[in-house]
mmCIF file of C-alpha atoms in Angstrom:
data_model
loop_
_atom_site.group_PDB
_atom_site.id
_atom_site.type_symbol
_atom_site.label_atom_id
_atom_site.label_comp_id
_atom_site.label_asym_id
_atom_site.label_seq_id
_atom_site.Cartn_x
_atom_site.Cartn_y
_atom_site.Cartn_z
ATOM 1 C CA SER A 987 111.481 111.178 84.891
ATOM 2 C CA GLN A 988 113.591 111.267 88.009
ATOM 3 C CA THR A 989 114.756 108.283 90.038
ATOM 4 C CA ILE A 990 116.822 107.802 92.988
ATOM 5 C CA HIS A 991 119.015 104.702 93.690
ATOM 6 C CA GLN A 992 120.562 103.507 96.903
ATOM 7 C CA TRP A 993 122.963 100.628 97.459
ATOM 8 C CA PRO A 994 123.359 98.253 98.973
ATOM 9 C CA ALA A 995 119.820 97.433 99.978
ATOM 10 C CA THR A 996 121.155 95.613 103.202
ATOM 11 C CA LEU A 997 124.393 95.437 104.928
ATOM 12 C CA VAL A 998 125.677 93.569 107.807
ATOM 13 C CA GLN A 999 128.877 94.939 109.347
ATOM 14 C CA PRO A 1000 130.980 94.434 112.466
ATOM 15 C CA VAL A 1001 131.708 96.999 115.010
ATOM 16 C CA GLY A 1002 134.706 99.027 114.111
ATOM 17 C CA SER A 1003 134.558 98.475 110.334
ATOM 18 C CA PRO A 1004 134.221 101.099 107.817
ATOM 19 C CA LEU A 1005 131.012 102.115 105.846
ATOM 20 C CA SER A 1006 130.274 103.578 102.522
ATOM 21 C CA LEU A 1007 126.788 103.887 101.413
ATOM 22 C CA GLU A 1008 125.928 105.440 97.908
ATOM 23 C CA CYS A 1009 123.034 107.313 96.646
ATOM 24 C CA THR A 1010 122.538 108.642 93.027
ATOM 25 C CA VAL A 1011 119.815 110.552 91.389
ATOM 26 C CA GLU A 1012 118.834 110.452 87.661
ATOM 27 C CA GLY A 1013 116.874 112.793 85.674
ATOM 28 C CA THR A 1014 117.487 116.107 87.413
ATOM 29 C CA SER A 1015 120.230 118.606 87.979
ATOM 30 C CA ASN A 1016 121.531 120.383 90.935
ATOM 31 C CA PRO A 1017 119.111 118.778 93.384
ATOM 32 C CA ASN A 1018 119.253 119.204 97.282
ATOM 33 C CA LEU A 1019 120.389 115.776 98.674
ATOM 34 C CA TYR A 1020 119.653 114.520 102.197
ATOM 35 C CA TRP A 1021 120.643 111.580 104.374
ATOM 36 C CA TYR A 1022 118.189 110.349 107.042
ATOM 37 C CA ARG A 1023 118.432 107.592 109.584
ATOM 38 C CA GLN A 1024 115.660 105.591 111.197
ATOM 39 C CA ALA A 1025 116.617 103.546 114.099
ATOM 40 C CA ALA A 1026 114.374 100.699 115.140
ATOM 41 C CA GLY A 1027 111.081 101.931 116.460
ATOM 42 C CA ARG A 1028 111.904 105.559 116.078
ATOM 43 C CA GLY A 1029 111.261 108.363 113.714
ATOM 44 C CA LEU A 1030 113.342 109.598 110.790
ATOM 45 C CA GLN A 1031 116.386 111.856 111.824
ATOM 46 C CA LEU A 1032 118.024 114.099 109.314
ATOM 47 C CA LEU A 1033 121.887 113.443 109.327
ATOM 48 C CA PHE A 1034 123.172 115.473 106.439
ATOM 49 C CA TYR A 1035 122.118 117.707 103.606
ATOM 50 C CA SER A 1036 123.773 119.092 100.605
ATOM 51 C CA VAL A 1037 122.838 122.070 98.233
ATOM 52 C CA GLY A 1038 125.833 121.515 95.873
ATOM 53 C CA ILE A 1039 128.961 119.779 94.895
ATOM 54 C CA GLY A 1040 131.304 119.533 97.951
ATOM 55 C CA GLN A 1041 128.696 121.427 100.161
ATOM 56 C CA ILE A 1042 127.780 119.251 103.147
ATOM 57 C CA SER A 1043 125.822 120.436 106.276
ATOM 58 C CA SER A 1044 125.430 118.196 109.276
ATOM 59 C CA GLU A 1045 122.315 118.396 111.521
ATOM 60 C CA VAL A 1046 123.633 115.932 114.382
ATOM 61 C CA PRO A 1047 127.097 115.197 115.808
ATOM 62 C CA GLN A 1048 128.073 111.620 115.170
ATOM 63 C CA ASN A 1049 130.860 109.395 113.840
ATOM 64 C CA LEU A 1050 129.508 109.487 110.282
ATOM 65 C CA SER A 1051 130.398 111.726 107.446
ATOM 66 C CA ALA A 1052 128.832 112.692 104.102
ATOM 67 C CA SER A 1053 130.458 113.686 100.672
ATOM 68 C CA ARG A 1054 129.120 114.941 97.376
ATOM 69 C CA PRO A 1055 131.812 114.276 94.769
ATOM 70 C CA GLN A 1056 129.359 114.793 91.847
ATOM 71 C CA ASP A 1057 126.198 116.735 91.269
ATOM 72 C CA ARG A 1058 123.932 113.631 91.636
ATOM 73 C CA GLN A 1059 126.022 111.528 93.893
ATOM 74 C CA PHE A 1060 125.904 111.497 97.725
ATOM 75 C CA ILE A 1061 127.830 109.262 99.866
ATOM 76 C CA LEU A 1062 127.534 108.414 103.611
ATOM 77 C CA SER A 1063 130.680 107.077 105.305
ATOM 78 C CA SER A 1064 132.116 105.955 108.569
ATOM 79 C CA LYS A 1065 135.838 105.152 109.474
ATOM 80 C CA LYS A 1066 134.537 102.845 112.345
ATOM 81 C CA LEU A 1067 130.971 101.743 112.978
ATOM 82 C CA LEU A 1068 129.423 101.682 116.363
ATOM 83 C CA LEU A 1069 126.554 99.435 117.456
ATOM 84 C CA SER A 1070 124.449 102.549 117.613
ATOM 85 C CA ASP A 1071 124.879 103.164 113.967
ATOM 86 C CA SER A 1072 122.337 100.274 112.973
ATOM 87 C CA GLY A 1073 119.201 101.540 111.403
ATOM 88 C CA PHE A 1074 117.570 102.174 108.057
ATOM 89 C CA TYR A 1075 119.282 104.788 106.174
ATOM 90 C CA LEU A 1076 117.406 106.812 103.446
ATOM 91 C CA CYS A 1077 118.617 109.273 100.919
ATOM 92 C CA ALA A 1078 116.208 111.913 99.426
ATOM 93 C CA TRP A 1079 116.371 114.534 96.908
ATOM 94 C CA ALA A 1080 114.505 117.835 96.203
ATOM 95 C CA ARG A 1081 114.429 120.452 93.458
ATOM 96 C CA GLY A 1082 115.247 123.153 96.044
ATOM 97 C CA ALA A 1083 114.732 124.157 99.612
ATOM 98 C CA GLY A 1084 111.341 125.820 99.001
ATOM 99 C CA VAL A 1085 108.376 124.771 101.061
ATOM 100 C CA ASN A 1086 106.556 123.644 97.989
ATOM 101 C CA ASN A 1087 109.293 121.430 96.890
ATOM 102 C CA GLU A 1088 108.538 117.785 97.942
ATOM 103 C CA GLN A 1089 111.330 115.394 98.983
ATOM 104 C CA PHE A 1090 111.593 112.206 97.067
ATOM 105 C CA PHE A 1091 112.996 109.322 99.004
ATOM 106 C CA GLY A 1092 115.184 106.392 97.909
ATOM 107 C CA PRO A 1093 114.488 102.621 98.692
ATOM 108 C CA GLY A 1094 116.917 102.755 101.595
ATOM 109 C CA THR A 1095 119.638 100.644 102.996
ATOM 110 C CA ARG A 1096 119.217 98.561 106.233
ATOM 111 C CA LEU A 1097 122.410 98.487 108.151
ATOM 112 C CA THR A 1098 123.082 96.014 110.951
ATOM 113 C CA VAL A 1099 126.111 96.621 113.175
ATOM 114 C CA LEU A 1100 127.088 93.465 115.133
ATOM 115 C CA ASP B 1072 109.778 124.288 113.236
ATOM 116 C CA ALA B 1073 106.669 124.145 115.298
ATOM 117 C CA LYS B 1074 105.557 120.824 116.785
ATOM 118 C CA THR B 1075 102.783 118.560 115.596
ATOM 119 C CA THR B 1076 100.866 115.998 117.777
ATOM 120 C CA GLN B 1077 99.271 112.842 116.188
ATOM 121 C CA PRO B 1078 97.661 109.784 117.558
ATOM 122 C CA ASN B 1079 100.115 106.910 117.574
ATOM 123 C CA SER B 1080 97.905 104.541 115.869
ATOM 124 C CA MET B 1081 94.532 104.219 114.007
ATOM 125 C CA GLU B 1082 92.491 101.469 112.490
ATOM 126 C CA SER B 1083 90.190 101.502 109.518
ATOM 127 C CA ASN B 1084 88.157 99.054 107.488
ATOM 128 C CA GLU B 1085 88.882 98.690 103.764
ATOM 129 C CA GLU B 1086 86.728 100.825 101.427
ATOM 130 C CA GLU B 1087 85.822 103.180 104.157
ATOM 131 C CA PRO B 1088 86.988 106.818 104.585
ATOM 132 C CA VAL B 1089 89.805 107.575 107.014
ATOM 133 C CA HIS B 1090 90.342 110.841 108.927
ATOM 134 C CA LEU B 1091 93.925 111.243 110.364
ATOM 135 C CA PRO B 1092 94.077 114.192 112.859
ATOM 136 C CA CYS B 1093 97.099 116.386 113.555
ATOM 137 C CA ASN B 1094 97.375 119.167 116.173
ATOM 138 C CA HIS B 1095 99.763 121.955 115.687
ATOM 139 C CA SER B 1096 98.743 124.670 118.122
ATOM 140 C CA THR B 1097 101.891 126.618 117.780
ATOM 141 C CA ILE B 1098 101.849 126.794 113.902
ATOM 142 C CA SER B 1099 103.136 130.359 112.726
ATOM 143 C CA GLY B 1100 101.542 132.223 109.783
ATOM 144 C CA THR B 1101 104.411 131.182 107.373
ATOM 145 C CA ASP B 1102 104.041 127.393 108.285
ATOM 146 C CA TYR B 1103 102.823 125.030 105.584
ATOM 147 C CA ILE B 1104 101.304 121.698 106.621
ATOM 148 C CA HIS B 1105 102.894 118.814 104.868
ATOM 149 C CA TRP B 1106 101.954 115.092 104.986
ATOM 150 C CA TYR B 1107 104.074 112.088 104.074
ATOM 151 C CA ARG B 1108 103.627 108.533 104.544
ATOM 152 C CA GLN B 1109 105.911 105.697 104.993
ATOM 153 C CA LEU B 1110 105.058 102.096 103.856
ATOM 154 C CA PRO B 1111 106.639 99.206 105.564
ATOM 155 C CA SER B 1112 110.296 98.888 104.648
ATOM 156 C CA GLN B 1113 110.176 101.647 102.230
ATOM 157 C CA GLY B 1114 111.130 105.300 102.325
ATOM 158 C CA PRO B 1115 108.566 108.085 102.854
ATOM 159 C CA GLU B 1116 106.426 109.606 100.054
ATOM 160 C CA TYR B 1117 104.906 112.798 99.738
ATOM 161 C CA VAL B 1118 100.958 112.865 100.113
ATOM 162 C CA ILE B 1119 99.817 116.437 100.029
ATOM 163 C CA HIS B 1120 100.462 119.925 101.681
ATOM 164 C CA GLY B 1121 98.639 123.068 102.236
ATOM 165 C CA LEU B 1122 98.610 126.509 103.764
ATOM 166 C CA THR B 1123 95.078 127.811 104.596
ATOM 167 C CA SER B 1124 92.654 126.366 102.228
ATOM 168 C CA ASN B 1125 91.618 122.708 101.869
ATOM 169 C CA VAL B 1126 93.394 120.779 99.278
ATOM 170 C CA ASN B 1127 92.724 117.805 97.166
ATOM 171 C CA ASN B 1128 94.803 115.652 95.003
ATOM 172 C CA ARG B 1129 94.676 112.184 93.642
ATOM 173 C CA MET B 1130 95.958 110.645 96.987
ATOM 174 C CA ALA B 1131 93.969 112.457 99.684
ATOM 175 C CA SER B 1132 92.403 115.581 100.892
ATOM 176 C CA LEU B 1133 93.695 117.851 103.454
ATOM 177 C CA ALA B 1134 91.305 119.840 105.589
ATOM 178 C CA ILE B 1135 92.628 122.666 107.616
ATOM 179 C CA ALA B 1136 90.888 124.258 110.629
ATOM 180 C CA GLU B 1137 90.035 127.935 110.267
ATOM 181 C CA ASP B 1138 92.325 128.770 113.065
ATOM 182 C CA ARG B 1139 95.005 126.470 111.569
ATOM 183 C CA LYS B 1140 95.781 124.909 114.800
ATOM 184 C CA SER B 1141 94.755 121.427 113.404
ATOM 185 C CA SER B 1142 94.297 119.633 110.241
ATOM 186 C CA THR B 1143 92.982 116.496 108.934
ATOM 187 C CA LEU B 1144 94.168 114.178 106.219
ATOM 188 C CA ILE B 1145 91.348 112.339 104.491
ATOM 189 C CA LEU B 1146 91.671 109.258 102.706
ATOM 190 C CA HIS B 1147 88.286 108.747 100.977
ATOM 191 C CA ARG B 1148 88.448 104.905 100.508
ATOM 192 C CA ALA B 1149 91.043 103.059 102.485
ATOM 193 C CA THR B 1150 92.749 100.174 100.609
ATOM 194 C CA LEU B 1151 95.128 97.663 102.056
ATOM 195 C CA ARG B 1152 98.009 99.408 100.162
ATOM 196 C CA ASP B 1153 97.219 102.618 102.453
ATOM 197 C CA ALA B 1154 98.527 100.805 105.536
ATOM 198 C CA ALA B 1155 101.376 102.986 106.479
ATOM 199 C CA VAL B 1156 102.859 105.596 109.020
ATOM 200 C CA TYR B 1157 101.522 108.928 108.351
ATOM 201 C CA TYR B 1158 103.551 112.038 109.190
ATOM 202 C CA CYS B 1159 102.296 115.529 109.478
ATOM 203 C CA ILE B 1160 105.093 118.108 109.235
ATOM 204 C CA LEU B 1161 105.203 121.827 109.393
ATOM 205 C CA ARG B 1162 107.520 123.592 107.132
ATOM 206 C CA ASP B 1163 108.354 127.168 107.370
ATOM 207 C CA LEU B 1164 107.807 129.365 104.256
ATOM 208 C CA GLY B 1165 110.564 131.473 105.236
ATOM 209 C CA ASN B 1166 113.141 128.723 106.084
ATOM 210 C CA TYR B 1167 115.499 129.158 103.400
ATOM 211 C CA GLY B 1168 118.460 129.505 105.799
ATOM 212 C CA GLY B 1169 120.717 127.004 107.463
ATOM 213 C CA SER B 1170 118.027 124.269 107.503
ATOM 214 C CA GLN B 1171 117.345 124.431 103.880
ATOM 215 C CA GLY B 1172 113.730 123.221 103.836
ATOM 216 C CA ASN B 1173 114.613 120.117 105.762
ATOM 217 C CA LEU B 1174 111.875 117.851 106.900
ATOM 218 C CA ILE B 1175 111.483 117.116 110.707
ATOM 219 C CA PHE B 1176 109.586 113.951 111.144
ATOM 220 C CA GLY B 1177 107.865 112.861 114.440
ATOM 221 C CA LYS B 1178 106.487 109.602 115.404
ATOM 222 C CA GLY B 1179 103.591 109.821 113.095
ATOM 223 C CA THR B 1180 100.235 107.655 113.099
ATOM 224 C CA LYS B 1181 100.508 104.077 112.154
ATOM 225 C CA LEU B 1182 97.365 103.354 110.120
ATOM 226 C CA SER B 1183 96.177 99.776 109.948
ATOM 227 C CA VAL B 1184 93.577 98.671 107.340
ATOM 228 C CA LYS B 1185 91.368 95.678 107.923
ATOM 229 C CA PRO B 1186 89.999 93.899 104.847
#
């Protein structure tokens, strides 16, 4: 069976510090991978998606970046965090882009920037 | 992706059926109707999806209006564990291009279940 892991579960970082969130998927190969953010009291916003190693597409301009160094590893990074980067970060995977492919979400990382 | 409209919140009693409505008056012929739910402090999980016909699975039923401009997610017997935010999302069958089947989440309906 497939599982998706995210770490850390919670993170408190000062403004201006770097960020690295990791997501890994087990039990499948060549998945589509996604990073979403949910700010307090708001809906989920898609940040990045990837259809393969080294292939990253950004949905919204921001000071965050994503990388996919391995098939089942997706990393979200920032060089300097802003207060507005606080939120609940969710990684998801899907077997493909087809409309019948459901997305499976990880447990999330709750980031607080102070 | 076409827009959906859902009530902000609904309440239900435990063991009773729940009907969660979704309006999508601008739906196109190739849009599938998807439902996800998000339990508190967790990531969303898939519930059900359909195109034109009503659908049933172990979690819920999806009733789609004949003109497809609205749909209803039906939880047959609500439990306390069903308290969550329910999202109705349209996904275009032909959307294999730049968006790669991405989900666009709205505000959803927050369902409260009373014991």
